[in-house]
């Protein structure tokens, strides 16, 4: 027995924390390389089911990957063009929006003057500046666009990942000394991650389509941009929908008045309620939920570690950690702490992991006796 094994639990705990801090510091220092790799991994996970679907239609995998890469490049170029043109157009219209905002607040200024409260137009613009509202969104989109500047590197990484996707489960089994494919946790983990990412992406697409269509019907400017923002920020439950709703609600208030702003807020509230509480749990299952506190803390943590891309992918990254913990016999207790509820599914998962661990221990003991 080594000297380290004889140390107290506190020392081991501090040592593990030190290892984690060193690893996180290394990831943060290498974020220019890690962020494109993480983004490539998520793109590959989302695209892999479509690739498999095309191969089932007797299409060569190389051709299927090429078609998907062309689609991704076109979508990236379209997104960059949309964000750039929208920002330029908004910058030109900003003086007009400022004047309209003051006009909309004219009745508030009149009411305040009746109570001897004097506010100037400059004070109103300081608290309700439409440029500041838009900058919250455009700064994050610009950061994502900065990562997408390495588009060639990302595309190459995604291509290699998609070609390796078929052999990845087998490699993991052999790497973990399980050539007979008896450890089901590996397959469960890969399947759960793939299922979560695909369903979350489809729900986000649906959210963006509904929001964009509703804003276009109401006549709010840049409806297509807000649809893209709703799609991206839907990866961040609860908090993301609020952040995505602020700029279009303010813009609707400027253009359409209080009734338009209320209608826009109601549109976002109804869409996210239906998508987040009805559609998503129906297909994803309730066992994959995260508590609101964990969502908020993961947003801060991954945002600090990986920047804006980490904020957008904070919940998917945390979900991967949670799924991995659920698939692990020793980490299922931590998965329960990350969950938004303690239901029978999680309890059964914990009990099943404990049963499997006990069975494996019995088999190992029998093998030693023989």
Tab-separated table of C-alpha atoms in Angstrom, residues 20-352:
chain	number	residue	atom	x	y	z
A	20	UNK	CA	-9.509	19.398	-11.318
A	21	UNK	CA	-8.259	22.974	-10.994
A	22	UNK	CA	-5.137	22.152	-13.028
A	23	UNK	CA	-7.237	20.473	-15.731
A	24	UNK	CA	-9.694	23.399	-15.913
A	25	UNK	CA	-6.810	25.885	-16.074
A	26	UNK	CA	-5.321	23.900	-18.952
A	27	UNK	CA	-8.670	23.847	-20.789
A	28	UNK	CA	-9.113	27.597	-20.344
A	29	UNK	CA	-5.577	28.284	-21.546
A	30	UNK	CA	-6.162	26.055	-24.588
A	31	UNK	CA	-9.671	27.437	-25.296
A	32	UNK	CA	-8.730	28.655	-28.817
A	33	UNK	CA	-8.219	24.994	-29.704
A	34	UNK	CA	-10.763	23.400	-27.359
A	35	UNK	CA	-13.735	25.577	-28.406
A	36	UNK	CA	-13.624	24.680	-32.142
A	37	UNK	CA	-13.164	21.024	-31.186
A	38	UNK	CA	-16.186	21.090	-28.840
A	39	UNK	CA	-18.271	22.865	-31.476
A	40	UNK	CA	-17.179	20.293	-34.069
A	41	UNK	CA	-18.145	17.442	-31.749
A	42	UNK	CA	-21.645	18.834	-31.261
A	43	UNK	CA	-22.103	19.414	-34.991
A	44	UNK	CA	-20.977	15.843	-35.654
A	45	UNK	CA	-23.368	14.422	-33.044
A	46	UNK	CA	-26.282	16.370	-34.551
A	47	UNK	CA	-25.391	15.399	-38.135
A	48	UNK	CA	-24.658	11.716	-37.502
A	49	UNK	CA	-28.327	10.548	-37.496
A	50	UNK	CA	-28.893	12.270	-40.851
A	51	UNK	CA	-25.753	10.607	-42.226
A	52	UNK	CA	-26.967	7.215	-41.003
A	53	UNK	CA	-30.358	7.865	-42.578
A	54	UNK	CA	-28.787	8.582	-45.961
A	55	UNK	CA	-26.596	5.481	-45.743
A	56	UNK	CA	-29.699	3.371	-45.045
A	57	UNK	CA	-31.016	4.678	-48.377
A	58	UNK	CA	-28.011	2.991	-50.060
A	59	UNK	CA	-26.105	6.274	-50.370
A	60	UNK	CA	-22.317	5.947	-49.905
A	61	UNK	CA	-21.214	7.333	-46.555
A	62	UNK	CA	-18.582	9.563	-48.194
A	63	UNK	CA	-21.234	11.148	-50.427
A	64	UNK	CA	-23.607	11.553	-47.472
A	65	UNK	CA	-20.893	13.311	-45.454
A	66	UNK	CA	-20.077	15.558	-48.450
A	67	UNK	CA	-23.738	16.565	-48.815
A	68	UNK	CA	-23.988	17.353	-45.118
A	69	UNK	CA	-20.786	19.414	-45.180
A	70	UNK	CA	-22.030	21.478	-48.123
A	71	UNK	CA	-25.237	22.118	-46.192
A	72	UNK	CA	-23.294	23.197	-43.073
A	73	UNK	CA	-21.058	25.559	-45.070
A	74	UNK	CA	-24.051	27.155	-46.785
A	75	UNK	CA	-25.845	27.562	-43.449
A	76	UNK	CA	-22.745	29.105	-41.880
A	77	UNK	CA	-22.329	31.591	-44.706
A	78	UNK	CA	-26.043	32.451	-44.605
A	79	UNK	CA	-25.922	32.980	-40.832
A	80	UNK	CA	-22.869	35.242	-41.119
A	81	UNK	CA	-24.538	37.256	-43.869
A	82	UNK	CA	-27.785	37.535	-41.896
A	83	UNK	CA	-26.112	38.721	-38.701
A	84	UNK	CA	-23.821	41.161	-40.521
A	85	UNK	CA	-26.561	42.752	-42.617
A	86	UNK	CA	-28.945	42.959	-39.634
A	87	UNK	CA	-26.352	44.707	-37.462
A	88	UNK	CA	-25.518	47.191	-40.225
A	89	UNK	CA	-29.201	47.897	-40.894
A	90	UNK	CA	-29.933	48.312	-37.204
A	91	UNK	CA	-27.025	50.741	-36.829
A	92	UNK	CA	-28.484	52.906	-39.593
A	93	UNK	CA	-31.962	52.789	-38.054
A	94	UNK	CA	-30.797	53.369	-34.480
A	95	UNK	CA	-31.474	57.174	-34.435
A	96	UNK	CA	-35.014	56.529	-35.706
A	97	UNK	CA	-35.571	53.875	-33.035
A	98	UNK	CA	-34.342	56.264	-30.356
A	99	UNK	CA	-36.846	58.927	-31.409
A	100	UNK	CA	-39.670	56.391	-31.556
A	101	UNK	CA	-38.739	55.133	-28.102
A	102	UNK	CA	-38.980	58.650	-26.643
A	103	UNK	CA	-42.383	59.086	-28.316
A	104	UNK	CA	-43.622	55.823	-26.796
A	105	UNK	CA	-42.488	56.997	-23.354
A	106	UNK	CA	-44.061	60.426	-23.732
A	107	UNK	CA	-47.153	59.427	-21.748
A	108	UNK	CA	-44.966	58.072	-18.954
A	109	UNK	CA	-43.089	61.378	-18.776
A	110	UNK	CA	-46.401	63.241	-18.612
A	111	UNK	CA	-47.645	61.076	-15.732
A	112	UNK	CA	-44.374	61.496	-13.843
A	113	UNK	CA	-44.493	65.259	-14.232
A	114	UNK	CA	-47.880	65.219	-12.497
A	115	UNK	CA	-46.038	63.865	-9.434
A	116	UNK	CA	-43.251	66.447	-9.783
A	117	UNK	CA	-40.820	63.863	-11.108
A	118	UNK	CA	-38.801	65.319	-13.952
A	119	UNK	CA	-37.012	62.975	-16.347
A	120	UNK	CA	-35.181	64.003	-19.484
A	121	UNK	CA	-35.024	62.157	-22.774
A	122	UNK	CA	-31.384	61.375	-22.094
A	123	UNK	CA	-32.320	59.591	-18.861
A	124	UNK	CA	-34.946	57.534	-20.680
A	125	UNK	CA	-32.468	56.525	-23.379
A	126	UNK	CA	-29.850	55.685	-20.741
A	127	UNK	CA	-32.148	53.103	-19.138
A	128	UNK	CA	-33.940	51.872	-22.268
A	129	UNK	CA	-31.364	52.149	-25.025
A	130	UNK	CA	-32.303	49.823	-27.934
A	131	UNK	CA	-28.651	49.663	-28.959
A	132	UNK	CA	-27.705	48.126	-25.600
A	133	UNK	CA	-30.518	45.581	-25.882
A	134	UNK	CA	-29.344	44.461	-29.299
A	135	UNK	CA	-25.688	44.401	-28.266
A	136	UNK	CA	-26.404	41.641	-25.718
A	137	UNK	CA	-27.391	39.400	-28.596
A	138	UNK	CA	-24.978	40.587	-31.265
A	139	UNK	CA	-21.964	40.265	-28.963
A	140	UNK	CA	-22.704	36.592	-28.385
A	141	UNK	CA	-23.441	35.996	-32.075
A	142	UNK	CA	-20.229	37.805	-32.993
A	143	UNK	CA	-18.276	35.595	-30.613
A	144	UNK	CA	-19.797	32.509	-32.209
A	145	UNK	CA	-18.982	34.004	-35.596
A	146	UNK	CA	-15.393	34.481	-34.452
A	147	UNK	CA	-15.180	30.770	-33.718
A	148	UNK	CA	-16.782	30.029	-37.091
A	149	UNK	CA	-13.903	31.975	-38.662
A	150	UNK	CA	-12.027	28.688	-38.267
A	151	UNK	CA	-14.649	27.156	-40.550
A	152	UNK	CA	-12.134	25.106	-42.516
A	153	UNK	CA	-10.697	23.535	-39.358
A	154	UNK	CA	-14.186	22.846	-37.980
A	155	UNK	CA	-15.377	21.253	-41.230
A	156	UNK	CA	-12.320	18.981	-41.412
A	157	UNK	CA	-12.781	17.939	-37.785
A	158	UNK	CA	-16.472	17.212	-38.323
A	159	UNK	CA	-15.690	15.140	-41.443
A	160	UNK	CA	-13.163	12.970	-39.605
A	161	UNK	CA	-15.542	12.587	-36.636
A	162	UNK	CA	-18.390	11.474	-38.889
A	163	UNK	CA	-16.182	8.873	-40.562
A	164	UNK	CA	-15.043	7.615	-37.145
A	165	UNK	CA	-18.569	7.587	-35.668
A	166	UNK	CA	-19.275	4.015	-36.786
A	167	UNK	CA	-16.221	2.572	-35.047
A	168	UNK	CA	-16.325	4.774	-31.924
A	169	UNK	CA	-18.461	2.421	-29.755
A	170	UNK	CA	-16.215	-0.544	-30.586
A	171	UNK	CA	-13.079	1.487	-29.843
A	172	UNK	CA	-14.472	2.559	-26.473
A	173	UNK	CA	-15.292	-1.038	-25.579
A	174	UNK	CA	-11.780	-2.229	-26.445
A	175	UNK	CA	-10.170	0.791	-24.767
A	176	UNK	CA	-12.049	-0.027	-21.543
A	177	UNK	CA	-11.075	-3.708	-21.764
A	178	UNK	CA	-14.507	-4.943	-22.804
A	179	UNK	CA	-13.961	-6.737	-26.134
A	180	UNK	CA	-17.081	-8.884	-25.646
A	181	UNK	CA	-19.332	-5.756	-25.517
A	182	UNK	CA	-20.749	-6.679	-22.106
A	183	UNK	CA	-20.599	-3.212	-20.524
A	184	UNK	CA	-23.887	-1.608	-21.528
A	185	UNK	CA	-23.130	1.733	-19.874
A	186	UNK	CA	-20.968	2.787	-22.837
A	187	UNK	CA	-23.721	2.178	-25.377
A	188	UNK	CA	-26.302	3.784	-23.094
A	189	UNK	CA	-24.142	6.882	-22.716
A	190	UNK	CA	-23.549	7.305	-26.468
A	191	UNK	CA	-27.188	6.685	-27.310
A	192	UNK	CA	-28.455	9.095	-24.638
A	193	UNK	CA	-26.109	11.901	-25.724
A	194	UNK	CA	-27.057	11.441	-29.366
A	195	UNK	CA	-30.776	11.338	-28.527
A	196	UNK	CA	-30.568	14.445	-26.345
A	197	UNK	CA	-28.697	16.523	-28.919
A	198	UNK	CA	-30.946	15.533	-31.824
A	199	UNK	CA	-34.199	16.132	-29.949
A	200	UNK	CA	-32.932	19.408	-28.481
A	201	UNK	CA	-31.900	20.607	-31.940
A	202	UNK	CA	-35.263	19.707	-33.478
A	203	UNK	CA	-37.116	21.460	-30.636
A	204	UNK	CA	-34.877	24.513	-31.066
A	205	UNK	CA	-35.601	24.564	-34.808
A	206	UNK	CA	-39.320	24.403	-34.066
A	207	UNK	CA	-38.984	27.247	-31.551
A	208	UNK	CA	-37.149	29.411	-34.072
A	209	UNK	CA	-39.714	28.726	-36.817
A	210	UNK	CA	-42.692	29.570	-34.577
A	211	UNK	CA	-41.066	32.730	-33.170
A	212	UNK	CA	-39.879	33.944	-36.570
A	213	UNK	CA	-43.283	33.349	-38.182
A	214	UNK	CA	-45.105	35.085	-35.331
A	215	UNK	CA	-42.814	38.128	-35.385
A	216	UNK	CA	-43.094	38.393	-39.179
A	217	UNK	CA	-46.902	38.340	-38.962
A	218	UNK	CA	-46.837	41.019	-36.245
A	219	UNK	CA	-44.524	43.170	-38.365
A	220	UNK	CA	-41.494	43.284	-36.036
A	221	UNK	CA	-38.266	44.149	-37.844
A	222	UNK	CA	-35.516	41.544	-38.289
A	223	UNK	CA	-37.892	38.628	-37.623
A	224	UNK	CA	-35.473	36.201	-39.293
A	225	UNK	CA	-32.625	37.312	-37.036
A	226	UNK	CA	-34.760	36.863	-33.911
A	227	UNK	CA	-35.750	33.399	-35.161
A	228	UNK	CA	-32.059	32.420	-35.397
A	229	UNK	CA	-31.426	33.897	-31.941
A	230	UNK	CA	-34.379	31.942	-30.507
A	231	UNK	CA	-32.989	28.760	-32.083
A	232	UNK	CA	-29.507	29.243	-30.613
A	233	UNK	CA	-30.607	30.436	-27.174
A	234	UNK	CA	-33.116	27.603	-26.819
A	235	UNK	CA	-30.137	25.394	-25.932
A	236	UNK	CA	-30.139	27.377	-22.664
A	237	UNK	CA	-33.459	26.562	-20.933
A	238	UNK	CA	-35.287	29.184	-18.863
A	239	UNK	CA	-32.538	31.822	-18.957
A	240	UNK	CA	-31.885	31.599	-22.703
A	241	UNK	CA	-35.489	32.255	-23.673
A	242	UNK	CA	-35.559	35.372	-21.496
A	243	UNK	CA	-32.339	36.739	-23.004
A	244	UNK	CA	-33.560	35.978	-26.537
A	245	UNK	CA	-36.897	37.731	-25.905
A	246	UNK	CA	-35.555	41.062	-24.591
A	247	UNK	CA	-34.401	42.673	-27.890
A	248	UNK	CA	-37.522	41.788	-29.970
A	249	UNK	CA	-39.883	42.807	-27.148
A	250	UNK	CA	-38.161	46.193	-26.864
A	251	UNK	CA	-38.157	46.571	-30.638
A	252	UNK	CA	-41.866	45.697	-30.766
A	253	UNK	CA	-42.496	48.327	-28.082
A	254	UNK	CA	-40.706	50.911	-30.216
A	255	UNK	CA	-42.524	49.955	-33.415
A	256	UNK	CA	-45.956	48.822	-32.246
A	257	UNK	CA	-46.368	50.265	-28.772
A	258	UNK	CA	-47.236	48.535	-25.497
A	259	UNK	CA	-49.783	46.219	-27.137
A	260	UNK	CA	-47.201	44.973	-29.644
A	261	UNK	CA	-44.616	44.438	-26.900
A	262	UNK	CA	-47.169	42.500	-24.854
A	263	UNK	CA	-48.069	40.370	-27.870
A	264	UNK	CA	-44.392	39.636	-28.541
A	265	UNK	CA	-43.757	38.689	-24.914
A	266	UNK	CA	-46.841	36.457	-24.996
A	267	UNK	CA	-45.583	34.820	-28.200
A	268	UNK	CA	-42.247	33.944	-26.566
A	269	UNK	CA	-43.925	32.805	-23.346
A	270	UNK	CA	-46.405	30.542	-25.135
A	271	UNK	CA	-43.793	29.101	-27.511
A	272	UNK	CA	-41.259	28.268	-24.817
A	273	UNK	CA	-43.961	26.916	-22.491
A	274	UNK	CA	-45.307	24.542	-25.132
A	275	UNK	CA	-41.908	23.507	-26.470
A	276	UNK	CA	-40.180	23.241	-23.107
A	277	UNK	CA	-42.945	21.720	-21.002
A	278	UNK	CA	-44.956	19.642	-23.483
A	279	UNK	CA	-43.072	18.790	-26.679
A	280	UNK	CA	-39.562	18.312	-25.294
A	281	UNK	CA	-40.473	16.145	-22.254
A	282	UNK	CA	-42.742	14.006	-24.459
A	283	UNK	CA	-39.872	12.909	-26.700
A	284	UNK	CA	-36.923	13.310	-24.365
A	285	UNK	CA	-38.328	11.952	-21.136
A	286	UNK	CA	-38.331	13.547	-17.696
A	287	UNK	CA	-35.238	11.688	-16.485
A	288	UNK	CA	-32.967	14.090	-18.363
A	289	UNK	CA	-34.021	17.286	-16.542
A	290	UNK	CA	-31.668	19.668	-14.766
A	291	UNK	CA	-32.560	21.860	-11.828
A	292	UNK	CA	-32.861	25.587	-12.453
A	293	UNK	CA	-29.924	26.280	-10.125
A	294	UNK	CA	-27.731	23.838	-12.034
A	295	UNK	CA	-28.750	25.480	-15.339
A	296	UNK	CA	-27.760	28.912	-14.026
A	297	UNK	CA	-24.481	27.722	-12.508
A	298	UNK	CA	-23.583	25.764	-15.647
A	299	UNK	CA	-24.195	28.909	-17.711
A	300	UNK	CA	-21.716	30.824	-15.554
A	301	UNK	CA	-19.175	28.002	-15.375
A	302	UNK	CA	-19.058	27.031	-19.064
A	303	UNK	CA	-19.242	30.701	-20.084
A	304	UNK	CA	-16.173	31.417	-17.970
A	305	UNK	CA	-14.368	28.339	-19.245
A	306	UNK	CA	-15.188	28.456	-22.978
A	307	UNK	CA	-16.610	31.929	-23.602
A	308	UNK	CA	-19.813	32.617	-25.527
A	309	UNK	CA	-19.787	29.209	-27.202
A	310	UNK	CA	-19.607	27.653	-23.746
A	311	UNK	CA	-22.677	29.663	-22.698
A	312	UNK	CA	-24.654	28.446	-25.717
A	313	UNK	CA	-23.556	24.853	-25.122
A	314	UNK	CA	-23.600	25.024	-21.317
A	315	UNK	CA	-26.702	22.890	-20.852
A	316	UNK	CA	-25.767	20.272	-23.502
A	317	UNK	CA	-22.303	19.986	-21.918
A	318	UNK	CA	-23.821	19.636	-18.446
A	319	UNK	CA	-26.324	17.114	-19.805
A	320	UNK	CA	-23.450	15.018	-21.167
A	321	UNK	CA	-21.827	15.064	-17.726
A	322	UNK	CA	-25.150	14.098	-16.124
A	323	UNK	CA	-25.772	11.259	-18.616
A	324	UNK	CA	-22.252	9.986	-18.013
A	325	UNK	CA	-22.851	10.066	-14.251
A	326	UNK	CA	-26.163	8.219	-14.669
A	327	UNK	CA	-24.369	5.567	-16.694
A	328	UNK	CA	-21.716	5.219	-14.012
A	329	UNK	CA	-22.297	3.086	-10.940
A	330	UNK	CA	-20.248	5.366	-8.704
A	331	UNK	CA	-21.561	8.673	-10.035
A	332	UNK	CA	-25.332	8.156	-10.138
A	333	UNK	CA	-25.737	9.895	-6.762
A	334	UNK	CA	-24.272	13.084	-8.252
A	335	UNK	CA	-26.619	12.786	-11.259
A	336	UNK	CA	-29.538	12.825	-8.807
A	337	UNK	CA	-28.225	16.051	-7.259
A	338	UNK	CA	-28.075	17.654	-10.714
A	339	UNK	CA	-31.649	16.647	-11.557
A	340	UNK	CA	-34.670	18.900	-11.224
A	341	UNK	CA	-36.663	16.271	-9.315
A	342	UNK	CA	-36.190	13.023	-7.418
A	343	UNK	CA	-38.585	10.647	-9.143
A	344	UNK	CA	-38.876	6.907	-9.481
A	345	UNK	CA	-36.810	6.886	-12.668
A	346	UNK	CA	-33.725	8.240	-10.947
A	347	UNK	CA	-34.235	6.062	-7.895
A	348	UNK	CA	-34.623	2.988	-10.075
A	349	UNK	CA	-31.480	3.972	-11.996
A	350	UNK	CA	-29.539	4.245	-8.738
A	351	UNK	CA	-30.889	0.911	-7.529
A	352	UNK	CA	-30.124	-0.747	-10.866
